[in-house]
PDB file of C-alpha atoms in Angstrom:
ATOM      1  CA  UNK Z   7      46.065  93.943  99.102  1.00 44.00           C
ATOM      2  CA  UNK Z   8      47.264  97.696 100.422  1.00 60.00           C
ATOM      3  CA  UNK Z   9      48.406  98.701  96.828  1.00 62.00           C
ATOM      4  CA  UNK Z  10      45.169  97.883  94.751  1.00 66.00           C
ATOM      5  CA  UNK Z  11      43.278 100.123  97.387  1.00 72.00           C
ATOM      6  CA  UNK Z  12      45.612 102.611  96.864  1.00 65.00           C
ATOM      7  CA  UNK Z  13      45.552 102.423  93.275  1.00 77.00           C
ATOM      8  CA  UNK Z  14      42.046 102.864  93.236  1.00 79.00           C
ATOM      9  CA  UNK Z  15      41.902 106.741  95.528  1.00 80.00           C
ATOM     10  CA  UNK Z  16      45.014 107.594  92.720  1.00 84.00           C
ATOM     11  CA  UNK Z  17      43.075 106.904  90.166  1.00 89.00           C
ATOM     12  CA  UNK Z  18      40.111 108.553  92.130  1.00 91.00           C
ATOM     13  CA  UNK Z  19      42.037 111.462  92.737  1.00 92.00           C
ATOM     14  CA  UNK Z  20      43.241 111.483  89.161  1.00 93.00           C
ATOM     15  CA  UNK Z  21      39.785 111.943  87.675  1.00 94.00           C
ATOM     16  CA  UNK Z  22      38.527 114.110  90.347  1.00 95.00           C
ATOM     17  CA  UNK Z  23      40.880 116.718  89.267  1.00 96.00           C
ATOM     18  CA  UNK Z  24      40.036 115.733  85.740  1.00 95.00           C
ATOM     19  CA  UNK Z  25      36.293 116.045  85.776  1.00 96.00           C
ATOM     20  CA  UNK Z  26      36.855 119.083  88.198  1.00 96.00           C
ATOM     21  CA  UNK Z  27      39.528 120.975  87.481  1.00 96.00           C
ATOM     22  CA  UNK Z  28      41.321 123.582  89.904  1.00 97.00           C
ATOM     23  CA  UNK Z  29      42.163 126.977  88.588  1.00 97.00           C
ATOM     24  CA  UNK Z  30      41.505 126.583  84.763  1.00 97.00           C
ATOM     25  CA  UNK Z  31      40.605 129.015  82.659  1.00 97.00           C
ATOM     26  CA  UNK Z  32      43.078 131.748  81.877  1.00 98.00           C
ATOM     27  CA  UNK Z  33      43.124 134.962  84.477  1.00 97.00           C
ATOM     28  CA  UNK Z  34      44.344 138.307  84.836  1.00 96.00           C
ATOM     29  CA  UNK Z  35      46.489 139.697  86.174  1.00 95.00           C
ATOM     30  CA  UNK Z  36      49.517 137.673  85.247  1.00 96.00           C
ATOM     31  CA  UNK Z  37      53.773 138.202  84.526  1.00 95.00           C
ATOM     32  CA  UNK Z  38      54.283 135.857  81.822  1.00 96.00           C
ATOM     33  CA  UNK Z  39      52.598 133.249  79.759  1.00 97.00           C
ATOM     34  CA  UNK Z  40      54.137 130.147  78.125  1.00 98.00           C
ATOM     35  CA  UNK Z  41      52.516 127.205  75.963  1.00 98.00           C
ATOM     36  CA  UNK Z  42      54.033 123.932  75.734  1.00 97.00           C
ATOM     37  CA  UNK Z  43      52.697 121.045  73.977  1.00 96.00           C
ATOM     38  CA  UNK Z  44      53.399 117.407  74.047  1.00 93.00           C
ATOM     39  CA  UNK Z  45      54.524 116.537  70.716  1.00 91.00           C
ATOM     40  CA  UNK Z  46      54.191 113.033  70.911  1.00 88.00           C
ATOM     41  CA  UNK Z  47      50.075 112.832  71.939  1.00 89.00           C
ATOM     42  CA  UNK Z  48      49.124 116.771  71.195  1.00 93.00           C
ATOM     43  CA  UNK Z  49      48.261 118.025  74.578  1.00 95.00           C
ATOM     44  CA  UNK Z  50      48.635 120.758  75.085  1.00 97.00           C
ATOM     45  CA  UNK Z  51      48.713 124.020  77.712  1.00 97.00           C
ATOM     46  CA  UNK Z  52      48.717 127.338  78.302  1.00 98.00           C
ATOM     47  CA  UNK Z  53      49.682 128.572  81.516  1.00 98.00           C
ATOM     48  CA  UNK Z  54      49.981 132.309  83.434  1.00 98.00           C
ATOM     49  CA  UNK Z  55      51.715 132.890  86.459  1.00 97.00           C
ATOM     50  CA  UNK Z  56      51.675 135.910  88.962  1.00 96.00           C
ATOM     51  CA  UNK Z  57      53.898 136.382  90.913  1.00 95.00           C
ATOM     52  CA  UNK Z  58      53.709 138.808  94.282  1.00 93.00           C
ATOM     53  CA  UNK Z  59      57.538 139.926  95.170  1.00 87.00           C
ATOM     54  CA  UNK Z  60      58.716 139.358  98.414  1.00 77.00           C
ATOM     55  CA  UNK Z  61      59.996 142.925  98.487  1.00 73.00           C
ATOM     56  CA  UNK Z  62      60.847 145.485  95.931  1.00 70.00           C
ATOM     57  CA  UNK Z  63      61.253 143.278  93.256  1.00 76.00           C
ATOM     58  CA  UNK Z  64      60.876 140.059  91.335  1.00 81.00           C
ATOM     59  CA  UNK Z  65      62.560 137.124  92.950  1.00 85.00           C
ATOM     60  CA  UNK Z  66      63.369 133.652  94.368  1.00 85.00           C
ATOM     61  CA  UNK Z  67      61.265 134.817  97.040  1.00 88.00           C
ATOM     62  CA  UNK Z  68      58.246 135.747  95.550  1.00 91.00           C
ATOM     63  CA  UNK Z  69      55.144 134.242  96.420  1.00 95.00           C
ATOM     64  CA  UNK Z  70      52.963 132.089  93.469  1.00 96.00           C
ATOM     65  CA  UNK Z  71      50.131 134.490  93.670  1.00 96.00           C
ATOM     66  CA  UNK Z  72      48.055 132.518  90.843  1.00 97.00           C
ATOM     67  CA  UNK Z  73      47.942 129.942  88.410  1.00 98.00           C
ATOM     68  CA  UNK Z  74      45.665 129.865  85.623  1.00 98.00           C
ATOM     69  CA  UNK Z  75      46.088 127.679  82.531  1.00 98.00           C
ATOM     70  CA  UNK Z  76      43.927 126.214  79.611  1.00 97.00           C
ATOM     71  CA  UNK Z  77      44.372 122.822  78.416  1.00 95.00           C
ATOM     72  CA  UNK Z  78      43.372 120.166  76.254  1.00 95.00           C
ATOM     73  CA  UNK Z  79      44.902 116.648  76.369  1.00 94.00           C
ATOM     74  CA  UNK Z  80      43.783 113.723  78.403  1.00 93.00           C
ATOM     75  CA  UNK Z  81      43.007 113.028  81.924  1.00 94.00           C
ATOM     76  CA  UNK Z  82      46.656 113.160  83.291  1.00 95.00           C
ATOM     77  CA  UNK Z  83      48.169 115.884  81.458  1.00 96.00           C
ATOM     78  CA  UNK Z  84      44.565 118.038  82.872  1.00 96.00           C
ATOM     79  CA  UNK Z  85      44.465 116.813  86.027  1.00 97.00           C
ATOM     80  CA  UNK Z  86      48.128 116.670  86.323  1.00 97.00           C
ATOM     81  CA  UNK Z  87      47.996 120.788  86.064  1.00 97.00           C
ATOM     82  CA  UNK Z  88      45.224 120.628  88.370  1.00 97.00           C
ATOM     83  CA  UNK Z  89      47.145 119.370  91.431  1.00 97.00           C
ATOM     84  CA  UNK Z  90      49.814 121.567  90.361  1.00 98.00           C
ATOM     85  CA  UNK Z  91      48.004 124.253  90.342  1.00 98.00           C
ATOM     86  CA  UNK Z  92      47.154 123.811  94.232  1.00 97.00           C
ATOM     87  CA  UNK Z  93      50.130 122.106  95.255  1.00 97.00           C
ATOM     88  CA  UNK Z  94      51.999 126.204  93.693  1.00 97.00           C
ATOM     89  CA  UNK Z  95      49.660 128.577  94.942  1.00 97.00           C
ATOM     90  CA  UNK Z  96      50.800 130.475  98.144  1.00 97.00           C
ATOM     91  CA  UNK Z  97      54.298 129.512  97.515  1.00 96.00           C
ATOM     92  CA  UNK Z  98      57.442 130.835  96.888  1.00 95.00           C
ATOM     93  CA  UNK Z  99      58.873 130.706  93.544  1.00 95.00           C
ATOM     94  CA  UNK Z 100      61.992 129.009  95.830  1.00 96.00           C
ATOM     95  CA  UNK Z 101      59.387 126.336  97.459  1.00 96.00           C
ATOM     96  CA  UNK Z 102      57.334 125.548  93.814  1.00 97.00           C
ATOM     97  CA  UNK Z 103      60.770 124.728  92.299  1.00 97.00           C
ATOM     98  CA  UNK Z 104      61.761 122.227  95.187  1.00 96.00           C
ATOM     99  CA  UNK Z 105      57.909 120.724  94.725  1.00 97.00           C
ATOM    100  CA  UNK Z 106      59.018 120.272  90.913  1.00 97.00           C
ATOM    101  CA  UNK Z 107      62.239 118.818  91.633  1.00 96.00           C
ATOM    102  CA  UNK Z 108      59.835 116.076  94.234  1.00 96.00           C
ATOM    103  CA  UNK Z 109      57.352 115.964  91.785  1.00 97.00           C
ATOM    104  CA  UNK Z 110      60.073 114.893  88.265  1.00 96.00           C
ATOM    105  CA  UNK Z 111      61.803 112.534  91.045  1.00 95.00           C
ATOM    106  CA  UNK Z 112      58.986 110.626  91.457  1.00 94.00           C
ATOM    107  CA  UNK Z 113      58.418 110.942  87.528  1.00 95.00           C
ATOM    108  CA  UNK Z 114      61.638 109.583  86.788  1.00 93.00           C
ATOM    109  CA  UNK Z 115      60.877 106.420  89.229  1.00 91.00           C
ATOM    110  CA  UNK Z 116      59.704 104.430  87.033  1.00 88.00           C
ATOM    111  CA  UNK Z 117      57.036 102.843  90.159  1.00 81.00           C
ATOM    112  CA  UNK Z 118      60.032 102.621  92.652  1.00 84.00           C
ATOM    113  CA  UNK Z 119      59.713 105.798  94.443  1.00 79.00           C
ATOM    114  CA  UNK Z 120      58.771 106.896  97.864  1.00 83.00           C
ATOM    115  CA  UNK Z 121      56.994 109.562  97.130  1.00 86.00           C
ATOM    116  CA  UNK Z 122      56.791 112.466  99.919  1.00 88.00           C
ATOM    117  CA  UNK Z 123      53.574 112.863 100.320  1.00 90.00           C
ATOM    118  CA  UNK Z 124      54.068 116.027 102.803  1.00 91.00           C
ATOM    119  CA  UNK Z 125      55.643 118.102 100.171  1.00 93.00           C
ATOM    120  CA  UNK Z 126      53.609 116.609  97.117  1.00 94.00           C
ATOM    121  CA  UNK Z 127      50.281 116.146  98.736  1.00 93.00           C
ATOM    122  CA  UNK Z 128      47.301 115.221  95.518  1.00 93.00           C
ATOM    123  CA  UNK Z 129      50.372 114.784  93.121  1.00 95.00           C
ATOM    124  CA  UNK Z 130      51.109 111.496  95.120  1.00 93.00           C
ATOM    125  CA  UNK Z 131      48.319 109.975  92.808  1.00 93.00           C
ATOM    126  CA  UNK Z 132      50.912 110.487  89.640  1.00 94.00           C
ATOM    127  CA  UNK Z 133      52.838 107.506  91.474  1.00 92.00           C
ATOM    128  CA  UNK Z 134      51.989 105.493  89.106  1.00 90.00           C
ATOM    129  CA  UNK Z 135      52.282 106.835  85.552  1.00 91.00           C
ATOM    130  CA  UNK Z 136      56.177 106.927  86.568  1.00 91.00           C
ATOM    131  CA  UNK Z 137      56.296 102.975  85.103  1.00 90.00           C
ATOM    132  CA  UNK Z 138      54.714 104.485  81.891  1.00 89.00           C
ATOM    133  CA  UNK Z 139      57.184 106.302  79.868  1.00 89.00           C
ATOM    134  CA  UNK Z 140      55.093 107.859  77.077  1.00 88.00           C
ATOM    135  CA  UNK Z 141      52.585 109.012  79.844  1.00 92.00           C
ATOM    136  CA  UNK Z 142      55.379 110.746  81.847  1.00 94.00           C
ATOM    137  CA  UNK Z 143      55.858 113.904  79.707  1.00 94.00           C
ATOM    138  CA  UNK Z 144      51.972 114.235  79.884  1.00 95.00           C
ATOM    139  CA  UNK Z 145      52.357 114.385  83.588  1.00 96.00           C
ATOM    140  CA  UNK Z 146      54.754 117.119  83.718  1.00 97.00           C
ATOM    141  CA  UNK Z 147      53.238 118.981  80.700  1.00 97.00           C
ATOM    142  CA  UNK Z 148      51.866 121.632  82.698  1.00 98.00           C
ATOM    143  CA  UNK Z 149      54.485 122.137  85.349  1.00 98.00           C
ATOM    144  CA  UNK Z 150      57.494 122.322  82.771  1.00 98.00           C
ATOM    145  CA  UNK Z 151      55.378 125.505  81.500  1.00 98.00           C
ATOM    146  CA  UNK Z 152      54.991 126.568  85.079  1.00 98.00           C
ATOM    147  CA  UNK Z 153      58.575 126.501  85.522  1.00 97.00           C
ATOM    148  CA  UNK Z 154      58.961 128.153  82.119  1.00 98.00           C
ATOM    149  CA  UNK Z 155      56.139 130.995  82.272  1.00 97.00           C
ATOM    150  CA  UNK Z 156      58.133 131.800  86.320  1.00 96.00           C
ATOM    151  CA  UNK Z 157      61.659 131.792  84.853  1.00 95.00           C
ATOM    152  CA  UNK Z 158      59.963 134.425  82.496  1.00 96.00           C
ATOM    153  CA  UNK Z 159      58.476 136.339  85.260  1.00 93.00           C
ATOM    154  CA  UNK Z 160      62.158 136.447  86.853  1.00 91.00           C
ATOM    155  CA  UNK Z 161      63.584 137.647  83.712  1.00 89.00           C
ATOM    156  CA  UNK Z 162      61.737 140.499  82.684  1.00 78.00           C
ATOM    157  CA  UNK Z 163      61.846 141.781  85.932  1.00 61.00           C
ATOM    158  CA  UNK Z 164      65.647 141.495  85.828  1.00 63.00           C
ATOM    159  CA  UNK Z 165      65.366 143.296  82.576  1.00 62.00           C
ATOM    160  CA  UNK Z 166      63.278 145.838  84.294  1.00 56.00           C
ATOM    161  CA  UNK Z 167      65.600 146.779  86.821  1.00 53.00           C
ATOM    162  CA  UNK Z 168      68.657 146.803  84.740  1.00 47.00           C
TER     163      UNK Z 168
END
């Protein structure tokens, strides 16, 4: 019975983020933008990341100052973008990458993972998605766009410093 209550709560979190997305709408300023498409289902996301340097330059200690996105697709991909933005804004790039690793591990667990709620917070709601291989890409779409945009931001900084 407990599992059913937990599943219902997780579904409610996903639906809430889908109906009331956080950080949706592309914003300025930003360091880099990335556009990702899930060819399997047609979900799309354009994501912008703004980093605030920890010191004189952008590096992995920089803070994720903002994540904004525009997306279209299923409730899972859209809710995942909302949850991800909530989780990553205010963290350093290194901390954000650690959250991404934890979320990726959860998505690859095929429903057998024990998600770390302290790290993933609302993202634990996607635990059930990992049981459906066709839906995993939906949940990871915005996360991969964030990773790409963040890498572009750091690479642009290095090129500019060279």
